[in-house]
Protein backbone atom coordinates (compact mmCIF):
# COMPACT_ATOMS: atom_id res chain seq x y z
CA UNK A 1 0.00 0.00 0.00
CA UNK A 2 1.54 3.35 -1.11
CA UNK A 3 2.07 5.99 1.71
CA UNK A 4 3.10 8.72 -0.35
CA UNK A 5 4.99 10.21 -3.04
CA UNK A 6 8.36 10.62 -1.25
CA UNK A 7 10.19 10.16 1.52
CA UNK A 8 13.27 12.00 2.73
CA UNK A 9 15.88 9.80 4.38
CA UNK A 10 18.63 11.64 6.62
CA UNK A 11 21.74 11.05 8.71
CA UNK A 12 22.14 12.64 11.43
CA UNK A 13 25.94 12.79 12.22
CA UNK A 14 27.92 15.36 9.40
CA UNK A 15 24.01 15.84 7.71
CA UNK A 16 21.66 16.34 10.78
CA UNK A 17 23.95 17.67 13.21
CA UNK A 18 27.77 19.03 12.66
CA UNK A 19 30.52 17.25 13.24
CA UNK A 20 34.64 17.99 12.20
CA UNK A 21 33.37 17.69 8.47
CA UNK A 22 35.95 14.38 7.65
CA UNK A 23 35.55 11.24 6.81
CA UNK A 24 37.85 8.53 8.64
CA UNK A 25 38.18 6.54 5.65
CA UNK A 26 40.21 9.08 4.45
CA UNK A 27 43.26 6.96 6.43
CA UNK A 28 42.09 3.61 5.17
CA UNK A 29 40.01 4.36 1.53
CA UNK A 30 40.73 1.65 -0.70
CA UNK A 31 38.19 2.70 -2.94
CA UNK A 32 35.80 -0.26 -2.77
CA UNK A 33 31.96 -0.39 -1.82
CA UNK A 34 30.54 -3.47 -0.53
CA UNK A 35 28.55 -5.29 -2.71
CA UNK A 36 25.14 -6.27 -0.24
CA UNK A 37 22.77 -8.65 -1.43
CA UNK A 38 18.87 -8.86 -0.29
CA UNK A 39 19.64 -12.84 0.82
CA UNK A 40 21.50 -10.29 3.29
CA UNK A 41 19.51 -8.11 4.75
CA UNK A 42 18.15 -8.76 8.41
CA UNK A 43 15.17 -8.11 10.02
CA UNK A 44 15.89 -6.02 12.64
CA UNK A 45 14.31 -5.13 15.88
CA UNK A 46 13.28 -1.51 17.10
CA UNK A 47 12.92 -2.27 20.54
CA UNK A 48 15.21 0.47 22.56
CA UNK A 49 18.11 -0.79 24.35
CA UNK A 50 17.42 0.08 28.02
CA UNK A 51 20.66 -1.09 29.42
CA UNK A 52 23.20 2.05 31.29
CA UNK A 53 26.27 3.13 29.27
CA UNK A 54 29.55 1.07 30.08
CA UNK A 55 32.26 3.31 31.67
CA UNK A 56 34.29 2.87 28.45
CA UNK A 57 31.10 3.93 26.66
CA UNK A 58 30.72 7.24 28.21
CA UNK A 59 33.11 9.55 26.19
CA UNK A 60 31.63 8.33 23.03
CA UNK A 61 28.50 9.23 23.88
CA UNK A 62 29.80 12.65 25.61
CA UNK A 63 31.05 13.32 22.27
CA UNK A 64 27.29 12.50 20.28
CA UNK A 65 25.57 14.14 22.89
CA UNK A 66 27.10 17.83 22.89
CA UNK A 67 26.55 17.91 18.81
CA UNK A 68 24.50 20.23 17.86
CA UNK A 69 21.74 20.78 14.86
CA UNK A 70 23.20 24.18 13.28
CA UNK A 71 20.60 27.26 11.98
CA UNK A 72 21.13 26.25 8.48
CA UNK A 73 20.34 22.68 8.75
CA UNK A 74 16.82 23.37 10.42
CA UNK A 75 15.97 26.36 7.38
CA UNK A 76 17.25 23.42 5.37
CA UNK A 77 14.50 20.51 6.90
CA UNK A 78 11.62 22.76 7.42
CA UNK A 79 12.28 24.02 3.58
CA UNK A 80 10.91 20.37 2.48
CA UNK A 81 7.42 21.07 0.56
CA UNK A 82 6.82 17.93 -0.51
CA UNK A 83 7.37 14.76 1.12
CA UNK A 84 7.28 13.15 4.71
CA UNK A 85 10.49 13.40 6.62
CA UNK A 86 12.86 10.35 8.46
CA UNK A 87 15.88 9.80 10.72
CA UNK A 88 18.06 7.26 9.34
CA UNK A 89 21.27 6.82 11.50
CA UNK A 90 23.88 4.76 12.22
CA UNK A 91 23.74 5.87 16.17
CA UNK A 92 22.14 2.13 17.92
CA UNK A 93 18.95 2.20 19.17
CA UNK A 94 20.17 2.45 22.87
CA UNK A 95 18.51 4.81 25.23
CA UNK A 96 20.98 6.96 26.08
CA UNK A 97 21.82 7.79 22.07
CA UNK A 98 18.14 7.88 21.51
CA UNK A 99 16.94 10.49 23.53
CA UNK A 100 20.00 12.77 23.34
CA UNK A 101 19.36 13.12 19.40
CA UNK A 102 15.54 13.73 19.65
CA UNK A 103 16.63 16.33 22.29
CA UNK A 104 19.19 17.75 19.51
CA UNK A 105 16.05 17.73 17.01
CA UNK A 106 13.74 19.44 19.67
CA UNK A 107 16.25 21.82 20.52
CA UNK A 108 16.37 22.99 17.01
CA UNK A 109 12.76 23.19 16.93
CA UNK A 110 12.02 20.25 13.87
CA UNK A 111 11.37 17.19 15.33
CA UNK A 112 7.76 17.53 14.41
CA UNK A 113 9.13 17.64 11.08
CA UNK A 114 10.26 13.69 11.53
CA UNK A 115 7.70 10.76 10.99
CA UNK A 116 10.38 8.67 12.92
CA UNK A 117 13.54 7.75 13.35
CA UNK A 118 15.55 4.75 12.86
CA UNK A 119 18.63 3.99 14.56
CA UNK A 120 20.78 1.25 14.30
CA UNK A 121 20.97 -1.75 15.78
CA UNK A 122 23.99 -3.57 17.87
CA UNK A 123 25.70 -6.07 15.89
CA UNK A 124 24.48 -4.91 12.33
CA UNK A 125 26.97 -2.53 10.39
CA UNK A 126 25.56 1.19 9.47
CA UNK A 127 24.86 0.64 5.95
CA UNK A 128 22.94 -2.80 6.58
CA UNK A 129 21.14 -1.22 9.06
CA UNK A 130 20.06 1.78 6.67
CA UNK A 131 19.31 0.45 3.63
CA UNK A 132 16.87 -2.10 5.57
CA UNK A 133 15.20 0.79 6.64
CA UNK A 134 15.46 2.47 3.18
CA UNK A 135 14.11 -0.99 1.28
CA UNK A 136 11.17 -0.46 3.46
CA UNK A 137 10.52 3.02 3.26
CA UNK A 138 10.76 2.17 -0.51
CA UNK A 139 7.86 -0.51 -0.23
CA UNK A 140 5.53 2.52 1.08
CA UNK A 141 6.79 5.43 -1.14
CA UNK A 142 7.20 5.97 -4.76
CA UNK A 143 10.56 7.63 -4.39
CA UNK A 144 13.21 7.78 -1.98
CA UNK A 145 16.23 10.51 -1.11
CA UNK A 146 18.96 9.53 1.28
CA UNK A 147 20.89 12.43 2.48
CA UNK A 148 24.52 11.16 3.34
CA UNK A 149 27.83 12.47 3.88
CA UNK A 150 30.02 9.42 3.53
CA UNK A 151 30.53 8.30 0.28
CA UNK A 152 31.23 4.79 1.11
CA UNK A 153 27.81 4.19 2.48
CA UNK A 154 26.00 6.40 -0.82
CA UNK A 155 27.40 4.68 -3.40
CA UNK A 156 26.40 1.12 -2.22
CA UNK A 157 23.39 2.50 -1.08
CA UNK A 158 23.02 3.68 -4.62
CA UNK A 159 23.99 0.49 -6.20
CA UNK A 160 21.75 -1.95 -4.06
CA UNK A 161 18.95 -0.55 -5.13
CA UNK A 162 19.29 0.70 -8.49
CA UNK A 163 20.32 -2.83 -9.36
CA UNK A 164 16.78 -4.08 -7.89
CA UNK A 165 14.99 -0.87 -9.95
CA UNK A 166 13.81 0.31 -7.30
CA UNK A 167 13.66 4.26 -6.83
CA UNK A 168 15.66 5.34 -3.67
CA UNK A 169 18.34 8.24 -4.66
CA UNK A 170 21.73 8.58 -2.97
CA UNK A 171 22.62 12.51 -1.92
CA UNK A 172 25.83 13.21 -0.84
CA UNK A 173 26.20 16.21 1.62
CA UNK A 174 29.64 17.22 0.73
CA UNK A 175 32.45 17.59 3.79
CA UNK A 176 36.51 18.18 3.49
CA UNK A 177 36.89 14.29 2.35
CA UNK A 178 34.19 13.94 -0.64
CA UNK A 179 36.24 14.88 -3.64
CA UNK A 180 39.17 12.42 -2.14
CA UNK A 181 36.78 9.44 -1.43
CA UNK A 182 35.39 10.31 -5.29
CA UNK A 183 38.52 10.82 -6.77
CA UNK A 184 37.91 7.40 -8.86
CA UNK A 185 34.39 7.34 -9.14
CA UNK A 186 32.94 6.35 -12.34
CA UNK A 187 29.66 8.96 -11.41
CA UNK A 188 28.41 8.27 -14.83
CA UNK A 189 27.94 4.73 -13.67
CA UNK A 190 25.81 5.63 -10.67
CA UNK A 191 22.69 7.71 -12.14
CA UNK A 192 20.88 7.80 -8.86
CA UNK A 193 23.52 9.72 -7.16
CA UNK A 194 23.34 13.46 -6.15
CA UNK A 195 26.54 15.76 -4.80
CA UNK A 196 25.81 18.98 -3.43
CA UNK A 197 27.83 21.21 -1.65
CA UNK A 198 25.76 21.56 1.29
CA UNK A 199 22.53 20.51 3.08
CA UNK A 200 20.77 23.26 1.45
CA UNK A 201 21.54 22.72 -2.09
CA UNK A 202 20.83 19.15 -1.46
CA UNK A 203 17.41 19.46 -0.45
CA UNK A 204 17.02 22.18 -3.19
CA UNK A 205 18.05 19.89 -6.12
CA UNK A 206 15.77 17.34 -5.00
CA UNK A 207 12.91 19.43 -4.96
CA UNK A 208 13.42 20.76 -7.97
């Protein structure tokens, strides 16, 4: 059954809120995506983690917890016309990392502008655990934008589903690192890719 149109898809670490604007595969890029196949794909569970942070946990989540959602990033969401709105992050679903990125959302006045969010799940990578949530967003929407800043997880993103036909777009929010992780990229080969220089012009092409 069809839910809408389209669905926007975001990250929240380097798209959603700022971080130092690098990625760390710029010390181990070996210019490969992973090839992920829907045999693959898990079903995973959405059930919040309730148990405490470890001690060695704590500075991690210090470090996600003081990031902040910046001015242009909320002109940039609430700018969306057309389309219903998701969180789609690598942070797990565990309590502590789920409420102190709703609170970064409500502080910036536009979680009201999120149908939900999906977080990731403990012992799934970051791209599995988004483009399960993208394949079924795309079951309930005719087309699908991802909003991404590493390249890595766009491009097989990109590939997984283009090679199934089905119509989820990858959009690259550009940092420091982009045109080094793209320095070999073939983008001719990946139609249902978008670059843009910021979060702004992302969400501008895409409505165009």
């Amino acid at each position: 059954m069809t839910e809408g149109d389209i669905a926007h898809s975001f990250d929240c670490d380097g798209v959603l809120v700022w971080r130092i604007p690098v990625q760390s595969e710029v010390f181990r890029w070996n210019g490969d995506r992973r090839i992920i196949l829907p045999s693959e794909l898990p079903v995973l569970d959405r059930t919040i983690d309730e148990t405490g942070l470890r001690r060695r946990d704590i500075p991690t989540h210090r470090f996600h917890s003081v990031r902040w959602v910046t001015n242009r990033v909320a002109r940039a969401v609430t700018s969306i016309s057309r389309g219903d709105i998701y969180l789609n992050t690598g942070r797990k679903n565990r309590r502590s990392y789920v409420d102190s990125t709703e609170q970064a959302l409500v502080k910036a006045g536009i979680r009201d502008r999120f149908k939900d969010l999906y977080f990731g799940v403990k012992g799934v990578s970051n791209i599995m655990s988004k483009i399960v949530w993208l394949d079924m967003l795309s079951n309930n929407y005719n087309t699908v934008y991802h909003y991404d800043d590493n390249p890595k997880t766009a491009l097989t993103i990109e590939r997984f589903f283009r090679e199934r036909s089905q119509d989820v777009k990858s959009v690259i929010v550009r940092d420091w690192s982009t045109g080094f992780l793209t320095r070999d990229v073939n983008l001719a080969a990946h139609p249902n890719l978008v670059i843009a220089r910021n979060i702004e012009e992302a969400v501008r092409l895409v409505q165009k």
